[in-house]
Coordinates of C-alpha atoms in Angstrom, one line a residue:
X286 CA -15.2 -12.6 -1.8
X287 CA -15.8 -11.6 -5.4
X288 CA -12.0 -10.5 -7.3
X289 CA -13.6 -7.1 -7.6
X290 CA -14.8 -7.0 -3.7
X291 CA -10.9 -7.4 -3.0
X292 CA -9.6 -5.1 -5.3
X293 CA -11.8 -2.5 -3.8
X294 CA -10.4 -3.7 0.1
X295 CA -6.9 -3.2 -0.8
X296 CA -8.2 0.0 -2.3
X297 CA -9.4 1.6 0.1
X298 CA -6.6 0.1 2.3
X299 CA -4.1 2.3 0.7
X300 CA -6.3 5.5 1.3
X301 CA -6.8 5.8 -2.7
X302 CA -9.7 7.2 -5.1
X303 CA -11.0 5.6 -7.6
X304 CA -9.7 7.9 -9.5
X305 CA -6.4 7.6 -9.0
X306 CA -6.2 3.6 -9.3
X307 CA -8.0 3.8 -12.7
X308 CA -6.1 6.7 -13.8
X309 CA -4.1 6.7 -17.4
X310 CA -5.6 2.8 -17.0
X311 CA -9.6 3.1 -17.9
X312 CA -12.0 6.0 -16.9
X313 CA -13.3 6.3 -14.0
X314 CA -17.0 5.4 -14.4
X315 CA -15.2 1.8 -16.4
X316 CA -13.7 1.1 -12.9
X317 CA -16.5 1.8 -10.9
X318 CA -18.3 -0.7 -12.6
X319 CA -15.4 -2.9 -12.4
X320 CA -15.7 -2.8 -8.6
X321 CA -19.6 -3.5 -8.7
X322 CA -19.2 -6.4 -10.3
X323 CA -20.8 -5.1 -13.7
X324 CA -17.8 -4.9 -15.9
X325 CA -14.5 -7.5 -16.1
X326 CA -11.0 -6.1 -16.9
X327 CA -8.8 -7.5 -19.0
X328 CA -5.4 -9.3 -18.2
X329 CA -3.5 -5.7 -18.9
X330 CA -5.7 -3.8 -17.0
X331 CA -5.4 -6.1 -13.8
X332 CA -1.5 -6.4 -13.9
X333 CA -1.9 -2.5 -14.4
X334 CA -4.3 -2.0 -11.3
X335 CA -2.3 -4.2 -9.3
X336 CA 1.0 -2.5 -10.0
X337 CA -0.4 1.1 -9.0
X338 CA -1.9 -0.6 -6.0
X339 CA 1.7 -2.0 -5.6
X340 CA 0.5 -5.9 -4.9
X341 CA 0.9 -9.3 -5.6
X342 CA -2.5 -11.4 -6.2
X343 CA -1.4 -13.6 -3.0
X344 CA -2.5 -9.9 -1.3
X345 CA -5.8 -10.7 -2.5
X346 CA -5.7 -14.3 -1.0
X347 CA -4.2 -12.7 2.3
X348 CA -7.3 -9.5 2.1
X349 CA -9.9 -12.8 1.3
X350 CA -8.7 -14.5 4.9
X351 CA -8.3 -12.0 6.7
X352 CA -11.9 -10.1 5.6
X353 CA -13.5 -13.6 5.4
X354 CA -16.2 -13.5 8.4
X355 CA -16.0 -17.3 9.1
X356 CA -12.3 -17.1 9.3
X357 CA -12.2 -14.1 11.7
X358 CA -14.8 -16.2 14.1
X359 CA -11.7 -19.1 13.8
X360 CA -8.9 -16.6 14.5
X361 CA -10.7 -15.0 17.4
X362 CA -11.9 -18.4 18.9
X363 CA -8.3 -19.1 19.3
X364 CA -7.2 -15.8 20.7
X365 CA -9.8 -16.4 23.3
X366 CA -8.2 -19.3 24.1
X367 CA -4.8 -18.4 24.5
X368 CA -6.3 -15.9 26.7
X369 CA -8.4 -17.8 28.9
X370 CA -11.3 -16.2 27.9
X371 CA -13.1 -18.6 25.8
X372 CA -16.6 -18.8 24.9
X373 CA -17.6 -22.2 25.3
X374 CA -21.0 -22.2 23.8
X375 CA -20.1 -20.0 21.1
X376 CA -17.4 -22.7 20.2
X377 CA -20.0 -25.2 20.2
X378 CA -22.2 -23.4 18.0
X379 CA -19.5 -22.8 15.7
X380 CA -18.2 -26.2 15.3
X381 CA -22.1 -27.2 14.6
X382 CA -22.2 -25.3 11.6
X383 CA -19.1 -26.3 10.4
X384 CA -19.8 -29.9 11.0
X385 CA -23.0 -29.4 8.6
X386 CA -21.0 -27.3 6.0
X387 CA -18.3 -29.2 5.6
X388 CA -19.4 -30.8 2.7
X389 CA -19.7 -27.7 0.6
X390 CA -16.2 -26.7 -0.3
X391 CA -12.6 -27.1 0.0
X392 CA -12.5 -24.4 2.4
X393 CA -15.5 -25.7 4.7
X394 CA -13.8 -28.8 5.2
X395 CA -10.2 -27.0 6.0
X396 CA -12.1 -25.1 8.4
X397 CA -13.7 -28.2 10.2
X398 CA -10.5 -29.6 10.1
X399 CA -8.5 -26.8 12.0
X400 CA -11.4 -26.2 14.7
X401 CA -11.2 -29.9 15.7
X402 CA -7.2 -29.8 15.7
X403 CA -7.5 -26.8 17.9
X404 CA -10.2 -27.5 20.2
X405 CA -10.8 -31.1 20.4
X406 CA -9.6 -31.3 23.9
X407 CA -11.8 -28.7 24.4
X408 CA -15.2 -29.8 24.3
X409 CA -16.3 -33.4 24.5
X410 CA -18.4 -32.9 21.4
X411 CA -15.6 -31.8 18.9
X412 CA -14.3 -35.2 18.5
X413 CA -10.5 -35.8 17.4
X414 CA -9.7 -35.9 13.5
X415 CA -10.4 -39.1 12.5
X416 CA -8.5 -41.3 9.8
X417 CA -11.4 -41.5 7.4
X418 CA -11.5 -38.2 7.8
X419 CA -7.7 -37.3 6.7
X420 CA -8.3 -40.2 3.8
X421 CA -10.7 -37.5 2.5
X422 CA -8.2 -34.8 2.4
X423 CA -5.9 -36.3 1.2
X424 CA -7.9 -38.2 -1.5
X425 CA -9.1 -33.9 -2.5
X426 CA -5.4 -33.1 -2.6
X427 CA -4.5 -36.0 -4.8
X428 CA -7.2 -35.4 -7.2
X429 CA -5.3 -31.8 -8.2
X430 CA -3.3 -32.3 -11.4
X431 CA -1.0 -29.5 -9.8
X432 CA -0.5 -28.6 -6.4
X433 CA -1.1 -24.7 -5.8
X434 CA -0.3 -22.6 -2.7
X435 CA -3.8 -22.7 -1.0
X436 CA -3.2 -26.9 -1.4
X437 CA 0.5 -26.9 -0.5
X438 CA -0.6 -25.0 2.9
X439 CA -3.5 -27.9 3.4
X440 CA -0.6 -30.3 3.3
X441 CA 1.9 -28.3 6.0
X442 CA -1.2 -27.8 7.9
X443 CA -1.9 -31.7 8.6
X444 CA 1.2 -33.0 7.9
X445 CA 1.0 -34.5 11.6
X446 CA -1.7 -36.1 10.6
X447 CA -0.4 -38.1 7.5
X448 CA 0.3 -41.6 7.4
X449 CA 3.1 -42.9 6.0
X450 CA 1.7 -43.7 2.3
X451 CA 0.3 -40.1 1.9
X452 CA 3.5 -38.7 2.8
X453 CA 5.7 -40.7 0.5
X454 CA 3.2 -39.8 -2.3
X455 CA 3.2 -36.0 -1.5
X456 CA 7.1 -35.7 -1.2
X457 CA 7.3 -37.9 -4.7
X458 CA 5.1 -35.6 -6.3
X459 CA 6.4 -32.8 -4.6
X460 CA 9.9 -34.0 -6.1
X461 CA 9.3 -33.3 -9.7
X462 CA 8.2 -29.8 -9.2
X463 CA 10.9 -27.9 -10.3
X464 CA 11.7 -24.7 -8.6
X465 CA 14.6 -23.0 -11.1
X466 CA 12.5 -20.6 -12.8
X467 CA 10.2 -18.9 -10.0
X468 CA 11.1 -15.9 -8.9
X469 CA 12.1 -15.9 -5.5
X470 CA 11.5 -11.6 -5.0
X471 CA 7.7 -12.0 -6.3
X472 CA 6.5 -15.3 -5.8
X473 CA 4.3 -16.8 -2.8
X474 CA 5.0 -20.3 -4.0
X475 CA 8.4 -20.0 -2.5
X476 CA 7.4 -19.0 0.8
X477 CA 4.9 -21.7 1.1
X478 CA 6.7 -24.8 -0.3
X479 CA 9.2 -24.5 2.0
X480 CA 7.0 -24.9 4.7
X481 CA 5.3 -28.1 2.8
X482 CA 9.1 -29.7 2.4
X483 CA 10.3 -28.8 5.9
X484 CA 7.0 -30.2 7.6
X485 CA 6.7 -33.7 5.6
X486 CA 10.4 -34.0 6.4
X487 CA 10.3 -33.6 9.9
X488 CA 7.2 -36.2 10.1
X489 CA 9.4 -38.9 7.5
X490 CA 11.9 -38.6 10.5
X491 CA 9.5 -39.1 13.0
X492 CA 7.7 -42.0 11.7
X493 CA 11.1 -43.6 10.9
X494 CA 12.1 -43.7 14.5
X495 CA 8.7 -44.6 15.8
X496 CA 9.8 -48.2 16.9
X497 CA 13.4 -47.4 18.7
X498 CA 14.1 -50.9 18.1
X499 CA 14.2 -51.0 14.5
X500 CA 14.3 -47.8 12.3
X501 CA 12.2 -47.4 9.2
X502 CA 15.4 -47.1 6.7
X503 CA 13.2 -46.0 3.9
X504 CA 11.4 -43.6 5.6
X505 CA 14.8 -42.1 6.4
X506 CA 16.0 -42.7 2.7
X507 CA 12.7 -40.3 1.6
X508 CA 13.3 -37.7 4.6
X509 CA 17.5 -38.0 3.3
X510 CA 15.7 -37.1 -0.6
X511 CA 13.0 -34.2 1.2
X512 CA 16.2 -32.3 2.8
X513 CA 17.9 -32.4 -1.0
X514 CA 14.7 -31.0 -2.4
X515 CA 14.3 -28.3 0.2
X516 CA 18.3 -27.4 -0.4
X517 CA 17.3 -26.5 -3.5
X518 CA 14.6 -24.3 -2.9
X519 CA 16.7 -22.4 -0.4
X520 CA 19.0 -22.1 -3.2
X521 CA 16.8 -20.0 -5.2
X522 CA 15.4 -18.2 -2.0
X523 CA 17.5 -18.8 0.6
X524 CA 15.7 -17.9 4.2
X525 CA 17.5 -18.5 7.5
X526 CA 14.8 -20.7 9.5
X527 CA 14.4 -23.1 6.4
X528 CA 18.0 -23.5 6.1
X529 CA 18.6 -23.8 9.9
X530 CA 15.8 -26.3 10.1
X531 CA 17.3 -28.5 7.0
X532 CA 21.0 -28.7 8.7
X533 CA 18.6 -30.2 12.1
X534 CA 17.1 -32.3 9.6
X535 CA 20.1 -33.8 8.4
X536 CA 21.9 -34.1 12.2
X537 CA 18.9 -36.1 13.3
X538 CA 19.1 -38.4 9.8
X539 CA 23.0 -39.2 10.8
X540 CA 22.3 -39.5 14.2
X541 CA 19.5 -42.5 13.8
X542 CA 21.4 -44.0 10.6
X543 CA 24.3 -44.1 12.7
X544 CA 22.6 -46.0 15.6
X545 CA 21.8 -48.9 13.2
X546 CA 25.6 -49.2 12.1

């Protein structure tokens, strides 16, 4: 969806004219051809609009997936599932197009991606995600000269999926990114790095103890170095689940280091 198309969703969401969004902010007629698509605003009118509308733009990104028609097939497709209700040949279909599609954007190729992690066990034709396949991804992620939220969530949502090389490169990229001046009451990029840090910790620790018989000490070095970096995130926004999950982290990184002593 178009920026103006969303602007106009979380409009209407909050049971508001166009006159009272463009009020004091441009005429009315300017916005309604703002939300046609015939007329751009400038960066003070947006941060304007947005305040009246009383958003951040990762409420955009939120209205995109939850409006986004492709999406909503995914996240129904799953609730069927769960409730035992699934339509098998509407799965297929779906995973059909996707499979020819995936080719055409970031987004087409994260959406492959899920419906095979989700259903491959499924249907004999969704086949599991393969490592050529995750070579790709991660090959797309690494090409970014700065990791934003949408990639950040690609990498906690196929972190299981990571080999060892990608993950080391992720968290030594993930390192550098400082964290001191976001701030923590307005900014999505705390909510989601988190997540990134807490999920390629807990698979450094799993790959490190894959062979019981002789731990992976510098995968356990990096997953000792991913806990520091995720203590200082929760320094700057400290949330309970994050901080409960990074003193588990570092019980199970004593526990193993302690078995080779």
């Amino acid at each position: 969806m178009e920026i103006h198309s969303l602007i106009r969703s979380l409009r209407l969401k909050h049971g508001l004219s166009q006159h009272e969004v463009s009020k004091d902010i441009m005429s009315r007629s300017a916005y309604s051809r703002f939300e046609l698509g015939d007329r751009a605003l400038t960066s003070s009118e947006f941060d304007l609009i947005m305040t009246r509308l009383d958003a951040q733009v990762s409420d955009l990104n939120d209205i995109e997936n939850l409006e986004n028609p492709l999406a909503a097939q995914i996240r129904q497709l799953v609730q069927d599932y769960l409730n035992n209700t699934l339509d098998l040949s509407h799965l297929e279909k779906l995973y059909l197009q996707l499979k020819h599609d995936n080719n055409k954007s970031m987004r087409a190729y994260r959406n492959y991606l899920f419906l095979k992690h989700q259903f491959n066990h499924v249907l004999p034709i969704i086949d599991p995600i393969t490592t050529e396949e995750i070579n790709r991804l991660f090959l797309e992620i690494k090409n970014k000269n700065h990791l934003t939220n949408y990639y950040l969530q690609l990498i906690a949502d196929f972190t299981p999926y990571f080999s060892k090389e990608h993950l080391i490169y992720f968290f030594e990229t993930l390192e550098k990114y400082p964290v001191e001046f976001i701030s923590a009451l307005d900014c999505q990029y705390l909510h989601v790095f988190p997540t990134t840090i807490s999920n390629i910790t807990d698979a450094l620790i799993d790959l490190a103890v894959l062979d019981k018989n002789e731990l992976d000490q510098e995968l356990l070095a990096y997953a000792k170095a991913s806990c520091d970096k995720l203590s200082q995130i929760l320094k700057i926004s400290p949330l309970f689940n994050y901080n409960l999950l990074l003193t588990l982290f570092r019980i199970r990184i004593e526990f193993y280091q302690a078995q080779t002593k």
